[in-house]
Amino acid sequence: MNFTLKEVAKMIDHSLLHPTMTDRELEAGCKLALEYDVAAVCVKPYFVKETAKILKGSTVKVCSVIGFPHGNSTIKLKVLETRQACKDGATEIDMVVNCGKVLGEDWKYVRKEIKAINKECEKRGAILKVIFENDFLPEDKYKIKLCKLCSKIGVAFVKTSTGYGFVKGADGKYSYEGATEHDLNLMRKYSGPKVQIKAAGGVRTLDGLLKVREMGCTRLGASATVAILEEAKTRLGLSSGQKQSTEDPSGY
């Protein structure tokens, strides 16, 4: 095998962002993420403080979403939301850009927004992941420009999608593609070497995770955490609930 259980787990940002999730479901999701020792838990802003309590003392990071899911809040409000999330215990911030400003090519505004939120993150000891919502961006030129802007500003990650960026088709039905191979290759190509890539939306299997890893992604936003990690255990010959030893060569 070319992976260890820990490597797979530490690629996953466990997503708890569905609008209908109750506090009980959010709490259970945080405990699940703790059990599987993933990279981070992405939660709704109001639940950050509770998440920080649950994850205290662990290596699982607390991530909050900002301007989620459509990115239309003012810059001032996004900064305030970031500040509050960090005060409540978030050390990672996933922020949605203002897609209308991107499509209108108001790059001065977009640059100002990303820079302001990244500055607030740095001030609070957090890292910023900038969500492009690629399904809303029909031409590569928008994604390329965002990659270059984010690289110049020095954000930690660029991210493909929220997972909730549904586009209305000609048949009247809503759907989304999420993290496509084309977009991930594009984002890796045009982002600076210090900027990491987070895939989100549509990747629900271990093979999918391994594929995006090969394309240069270091994080995956996923709600199918259990399915992915249980499949990893199966392939590594581990029983459910068993953790792989860091000295076990069978994981490589």
Tab-separated table of C-alpha atoms in Angstrom:
chain	number	residue	atom	x	y	z
A	1	MET	CA	0.000	0.000	0.000
A	2	ASN	CA	1.168	3.529	-0.725
A	3	PHE	CA	-0.640	5.061	2.262
A	4	THR	CA	-1.044	4.739	6.010
A	5	LEU	CA	-4.280	5.096	7.931
A	6	LYS	CA	-2.952	8.232	9.583
A	7	GLU	CA	-2.035	9.808	6.233
A	8	VAL	CA	-5.556	9.253	4.942
A	9	ALA	CA	-7.217	10.491	8.147
A	10	LYS	CA	-5.078	13.617	8.270
A	11	MET	CA	-6.160	14.572	4.763
A	12	ILE	CA	-9.813	14.767	5.789
A	13	ASP	CA	-11.720	17.830	6.935
A	14	HIS	CA	-14.873	16.200	8.302
A	15	SER	CA	-17.786	18.308	7.050
A	16	LEU	CA	-20.723	19.045	9.374
A	17	LEU	CA	-22.314	21.835	7.376
A	18	HIS	CA	-25.691	20.635	6.165
A	19	PRO	CA	-28.254	23.320	7.078
A	20	THR	CA	-30.588	20.822	8.751
A	21	MET	CA	-28.024	19.349	11.151
A	22	THR	CA	-29.107	19.581	14.781
A	23	ASP	CA	-26.848	20.240	17.758
A	24	ARG	CA	-27.064	16.567	18.668
A	25	GLU	CA	-25.924	15.580	15.172
A	26	LEU	CA	-23.119	18.142	15.244
A	27	GLU	CA	-21.898	16.855	18.598
A	28	ALA	CA	-21.978	13.253	17.356
A	29	GLY	CA	-20.072	14.293	14.224
A	30	CYS	CA	-17.361	15.972	16.286
A	31	LYS	CA	-16.958	12.852	18.429
A	32	LEU	CA	-16.742	10.716	15.287
A	33	ALA	CA	-14.023	12.972	13.889
A	34	LEU	CA	-12.192	12.676	17.199
A	35	GLU	CA	-12.465	8.894	17.092
A	36	TYR	CA	-11.005	8.732	13.588
A	37	ASP	CA	-8.410	11.452	14.325
A	38	VAL	CA	-9.011	13.420	11.133
A	39	ALA	CA	-7.313	16.679	10.197
A	40	ALA	CA	-10.159	19.027	11.108
A	41	VAL	CA	-13.879	19.365	11.668
A	42	CYS	CA	-15.711	22.008	9.604
A	43	VAL	CA	-18.719	23.338	11.491
A	44	LYS	CA	-21.292	26.104	11.365
A	45	PRO	CA	-20.056	29.294	13.074
A	46	TYR	CA	-22.479	29.106	15.985
A	47	PHE	CA	-21.148	25.664	16.975
A	48	VAL	CA	-17.440	26.523	16.981
A	49	LYS	CA	-17.203	27.060	20.744
A	50	GLU	CA	-18.830	23.713	21.493
A	51	THR	CA	-16.635	21.983	18.900
A	52	ALA	CA	-13.508	23.423	20.507
A	53	LYS	CA	-14.581	21.973	23.850
A	54	ILE	CA	-15.157	18.524	22.374
A	55	LEU	CA	-11.845	18.490	20.493
A	56	LYS	CA	-9.748	20.054	23.269
A	57	GLY	CA	-6.459	18.243	23.786
A	58	SER	CA	-6.661	16.386	20.478
A	59	THR	CA	-4.810	16.895	17.192
A	60	VAL	CA	-8.093	17.501	15.339
A	61	LYS	CA	-8.394	21.151	14.293
A	62	VAL	CA	-11.490	23.318	14.585
A	63	CYS	CA	-12.553	24.902	11.293
A	64	SER	CA	-15.317	27.457	10.798
A	65	VAL	CA	-16.906	28.585	7.548
A	66	ILE	CA	-17.217	32.273	6.715
A	67	GLY	CA	-19.700	33.870	4.306
A	68	PHE	CA	-21.067	30.372	3.798
A	69	PRO	CA	-22.275	29.158	1.377
A	70	HIS	CA	-22.597	32.008	-1.133
A	71	GLY	CA	-19.956	34.513	-0.025
A	72	ASN	CA	-22.197	37.566	-0.283
A	73	SER	CA	-21.569	39.215	3.100
A	74	THR	CA	-19.660	42.487	3.206
A	75	ILE	CA	-15.927	42.420	3.784
A	76	LYS	CA	-16.424	43.992	7.213
A	77	LEU	CA	-18.884	41.312	8.273
A	78	LYS	CA	-16.653	38.508	6.963
A	79	VAL	CA	-13.758	39.895	8.993
A	80	LEU	CA	-15.948	40.160	12.111
A	81	GLU	CA	-17.226	36.624	11.549
A	82	THR	CA	-13.640	35.406	11.236
A	83	ARG	CA	-12.626	37.236	14.411
A	84	GLN	CA	-15.495	35.728	16.381
A	85	ALA	CA	-14.822	32.228	15.070
A	86	CYS	CA	-11.181	32.478	16.119
A	87	LYS	CA	-12.147	33.804	19.563
A	88	ASP	CA	-14.473	30.818	19.915
A	89	GLY	CA	-11.646	28.401	19.157
A	90	ALA	CA	-11.303	28.024	15.379
A	91	THR	CA	-7.772	27.700	14.063
A	92	GLU	CA	-8.794	27.182	10.438
A	93	ILE	CA	-11.153	29.342	8.375
A	94	ASP	CA	-12.882	28.319	5.125
A	95	MET	CA	-14.125	31.519	3.461
A	96	VAL	CA	-16.270	31.786	0.327
A	97	VAL	CA	-15.243	34.543	-2.072
A	98	ASN	CA	-17.798	36.963	-3.489
A	99	CYS	CA	-18.477	35.115	-6.748
A	100	GLY	CA	-20.395	38.028	-8.260
A	101	LYS	CA	-17.352	40.239	-7.827
A	102	VAL	CA	-15.172	37.534	-9.389
A	103	LEU	CA	-17.466	37.184	-12.410
A	104	GLY	CA	-17.639	40.976	-12.701
A	105	GLU	CA	-13.827	40.977	-12.639
A	106	ASP	CA	-13.725	43.489	-9.809
A	107	TRP	CA	-10.309	42.189	-8.816
A	108	LYS	CA	-9.566	45.173	-6.585
A	109	TYR	CA	-12.517	44.211	-4.390
A	110	VAL	CA	-11.687	40.495	-4.448
A	111	ARG	CA	-8.072	41.191	-3.516
A	112	LYS	CA	-9.155	43.507	-0.691
A	113	GLU	CA	-11.558	40.894	0.679
A	114	ILE	CA	-9.118	37.977	0.669
A	115	LYS	CA	-6.300	40.114	2.042
A	116	ALA	CA	-8.447	41.473	4.898
A	117	ILE	CA	-9.621	38.042	6.008
A	118	ASN	CA	-6.172	36.488	5.663
A	119	LYS	CA	-4.748	39.314	7.780
A	120	GLU	CA	-7.338	38.637	10.479
A	121	CYS	CA	-6.510	34.924	10.393
A	122	GLU	CA	-2.795	35.585	10.746
A	123	LYS	CA	-3.471	37.974	13.629
A	124	ARG	CA	-5.469	35.266	15.415
A	125	GLY	CA	-3.074	32.394	14.702
A	126	ALA	CA	-5.394	30.732	12.196
A	127	ILE	CA	-5.000	29.685	8.566
A	128	LEU	CA	-7.254	30.647	5.674
A	129	LYS	CA	-8.711	28.408	2.987
A	130	VAL	CA	-10.322	30.392	0.151
A	131	ILE	CA	-13.327	28.705	-1.460
A	132	PHE	CA	-13.727	29.552	-5.151
A	133	GLU	CA	-17.053	27.739	-5.755
A	134	ASN	CA	-15.872	26.572	-9.161
A	135	ASP	CA	-19.327	25.507	-10.317
A	136	PHE	CA	-20.224	29.207	-10.421
A	137	LEU	CA	-17.155	30.052	-12.538
A	138	PRO	CA	-17.734	28.904	-16.136
A	139	GLU	CA	-14.335	29.934	-17.508
A	140	ASP	CA	-10.872	28.923	-16.356
A	141	LYS	CA	-9.655	32.512	-16.440
A	142	TYR	CA	-11.525	33.286	-13.202
A	143	LYS	CA	-10.004	30.333	-11.356
A	144	ILE	CA	-6.521	31.113	-12.671
A	145	LYS	CA	-6.772	34.726	-11.538
A	146	LEU	CA	-7.993	33.648	-8.087
A	147	CYS	CA	-5.100	31.212	-7.744
A	148	LYS	CA	-2.615	33.935	-8.596
A	149	LEU	CA	-4.245	36.445	-6.222
A	150	CYS	CA	-4.332	33.961	-3.357
A	151	SER	CA	-0.703	33.002	-3.964
A	152	LYS	CA	0.414	36.620	-3.911
A	153	ILE	CA	-1.514	37.321	-0.711
A	154	GLY	CA	-0.114	34.172	0.867
A	155	VAL	CA	-3.185	32.219	1.963
A	156	ALA	CA	-2.686	28.680	3.231
A	157	PHE	CA	-5.151	26.897	0.923
A	158	VAL	CA	-7.351	27.357	-2.111
A	159	LYS	CA	-10.477	25.187	-2.143
A	160	THR	CA	-12.719	24.087	-4.997
A	161	SER	CA	-16.225	24.210	-3.572
A	162	THR	CA	-18.613	24.504	-0.656
A	163	GLY	CA	-20.520	21.384	-1.634
A	164	TYR	CA	-23.643	23.540	-1.814
A	165	GLY	CA	-23.007	25.533	-4.989
A	166	PHE	CA	-25.894	24.166	-6.998
A	167	VAL	CA	-26.342	25.385	-10.567
A	168	LYS	CA	-29.701	25.325	-12.360
A	169	GLY	CA	-29.567	23.296	-15.558
A	170	ALA	CA	-31.559	23.668	-18.787
A	171	ASP	CA	-33.990	21.054	-17.457
A	172	GLY	CA	-34.691	23.188	-14.397
A	173	LYS	CA	-32.945	20.804	-12.021
A	174	TYR	CA	-30.123	21.822	-9.712
A	175	SER	CA	-26.808	19.979	-9.507
A	176	TYR	CA	-23.105	20.528	-8.978
A	177	GLU	CA	-19.851	18.888	-9.989
A	178	GLY	CA	-17.664	19.850	-7.033
A	179	ALA	CA	-14.004	18.898	-7.205
A	180	THR	CA	-13.283	17.957	-10.819
A	181	GLU	CA	-9.983	16.596	-12.074
A	182	HIS	CA	-9.709	19.508	-14.495
A	183	ASP	CA	-10.101	22.131	-11.781
A	184	LEU	CA	-7.745	20.450	-9.340
A	185	ASN	CA	-4.992	20.217	-11.964
A	186	LEU	CA	-5.635	23.845	-12.909
A	187	MET	CA	-5.486	25.051	-9.308
A	188	ARG	CA	-2.279	23.160	-8.601
A	189	LYS	CA	-0.676	24.514	-11.769
A	190	TYR	CA	-1.483	28.172	-11.113
A	191	SER	CA	-1.100	28.301	-7.326
A	192	GLY	CA	2.239	29.038	-5.746
A	193	PRO	CA	4.210	26.117	-4.275
A	194	LYS	CA	3.423	27.197	-0.698
A	195	VAL	CA	-0.340	27.268	-1.321
A	196	GLN	CA	-2.066	23.957	-0.600
A	197	ILE	CA	-5.118	22.618	-2.423
A	198	LYS	CA	-8.321	21.408	-0.777
A	199	ALA	CA	-10.775	19.352	-2.804
A	200	ALA	CA	-14.412	19.476	-1.741
A	201	GLY	CA	-17.622	18.184	-3.227
A	202	GLY	CA	-18.275	14.787	-4.784
A	203	VAL	CA	-15.285	12.801	-3.484
A	204	ARG	CA	-16.767	10.052	-1.329
A	205	THR	CA	-14.411	7.056	-1.608
A	206	LEU	CA	-10.892	6.064	-0.644
A	207	ASP	CA	-9.960	5.774	-4.319
A	208	GLY	CA	-11.277	9.290	-4.840
A	209	LEU	CA	-9.154	10.589	-1.970
A	210	LEU	CA	-6.049	8.839	-3.262
A	211	LYS	CA	-6.681	10.225	-6.725
A	212	VAL	CA	-6.887	13.846	-5.567
A	213	ARG	CA	-3.788	13.267	-3.447
A	214	GLU	CA	-1.914	12.233	-6.587
A	215	MET	CA	-2.994	15.526	-8.167
A	216	GLY	CA	-1.376	17.472	-5.350
A	217	CYS	CA	-4.241	17.961	-2.883
A	218	THR	CA	-3.370	17.825	0.798
A	219	ARG	CA	-6.905	18.149	2.184
A	220	LEU	CA	-10.293	16.733	1.299
A	221	GLY	CA	-13.576	18.121	2.565
A	222	ALA	CA	-15.803	15.101	3.127
A	223	SER	CA	-18.947	13.950	4.855
A	224	ALA	CA	-18.219	10.320	3.878
A	225	THR	CA	-15.396	10.118	6.418
A	226	VAL	CA	-16.437	6.786	7.914
A	227	ALA	CA	-16.778	5.068	4.536
A	228	ILE	CA	-13.368	6.322	3.402
A	229	LEU	CA	-11.499	5.381	6.559
A	230	GLU	CA	-13.180	2.016	7.009
A	231	GLU	CA	-12.224	1.151	3.435
A	232	ALA	CA	-8.652	2.227	4.249
A	233	LYS	CA	-8.652	-0.114	7.257
A	234	THR	CA	-9.930	-2.986	5.119
A	235	ARG	CA	-7.191	-2.534	2.536
A	236	LEU	CA	-4.541	-2.262	5.226
A	237	GLY	CA	-5.789	-5.428	6.909
A	238	LEU	CA	-6.966	-3.639	10.033
A	239	SER	CA	-10.157	-4.542	11.845
A	240	SER	CA	-12.821	-1.905	12.517
A	241	GLY	CA	-11.785	0.194	15.475
A	242	GLN	CA	-8.135	-0.864	15.173
A	243	LYS	CA	-5.523	1.817	14.687
A	244	GLN	CA	-2.460	1.250	12.545
A	245	SER	CA	0.867	1.404	14.336
A	246	THR	CA	3.175	4.130	13.070
A	247	GLU	CA	5.876	1.472	12.930
A	248	ASP	CA	3.788	-0.972	10.878
A	249	PRO	CA	5.392	-1.245	7.410
A	250	SER	CA	2.213	-2.769	5.964
A	251	GLY	CA	0.789	0.722	5.568
A	252	TYR	CA	3.247	1.650	2.844
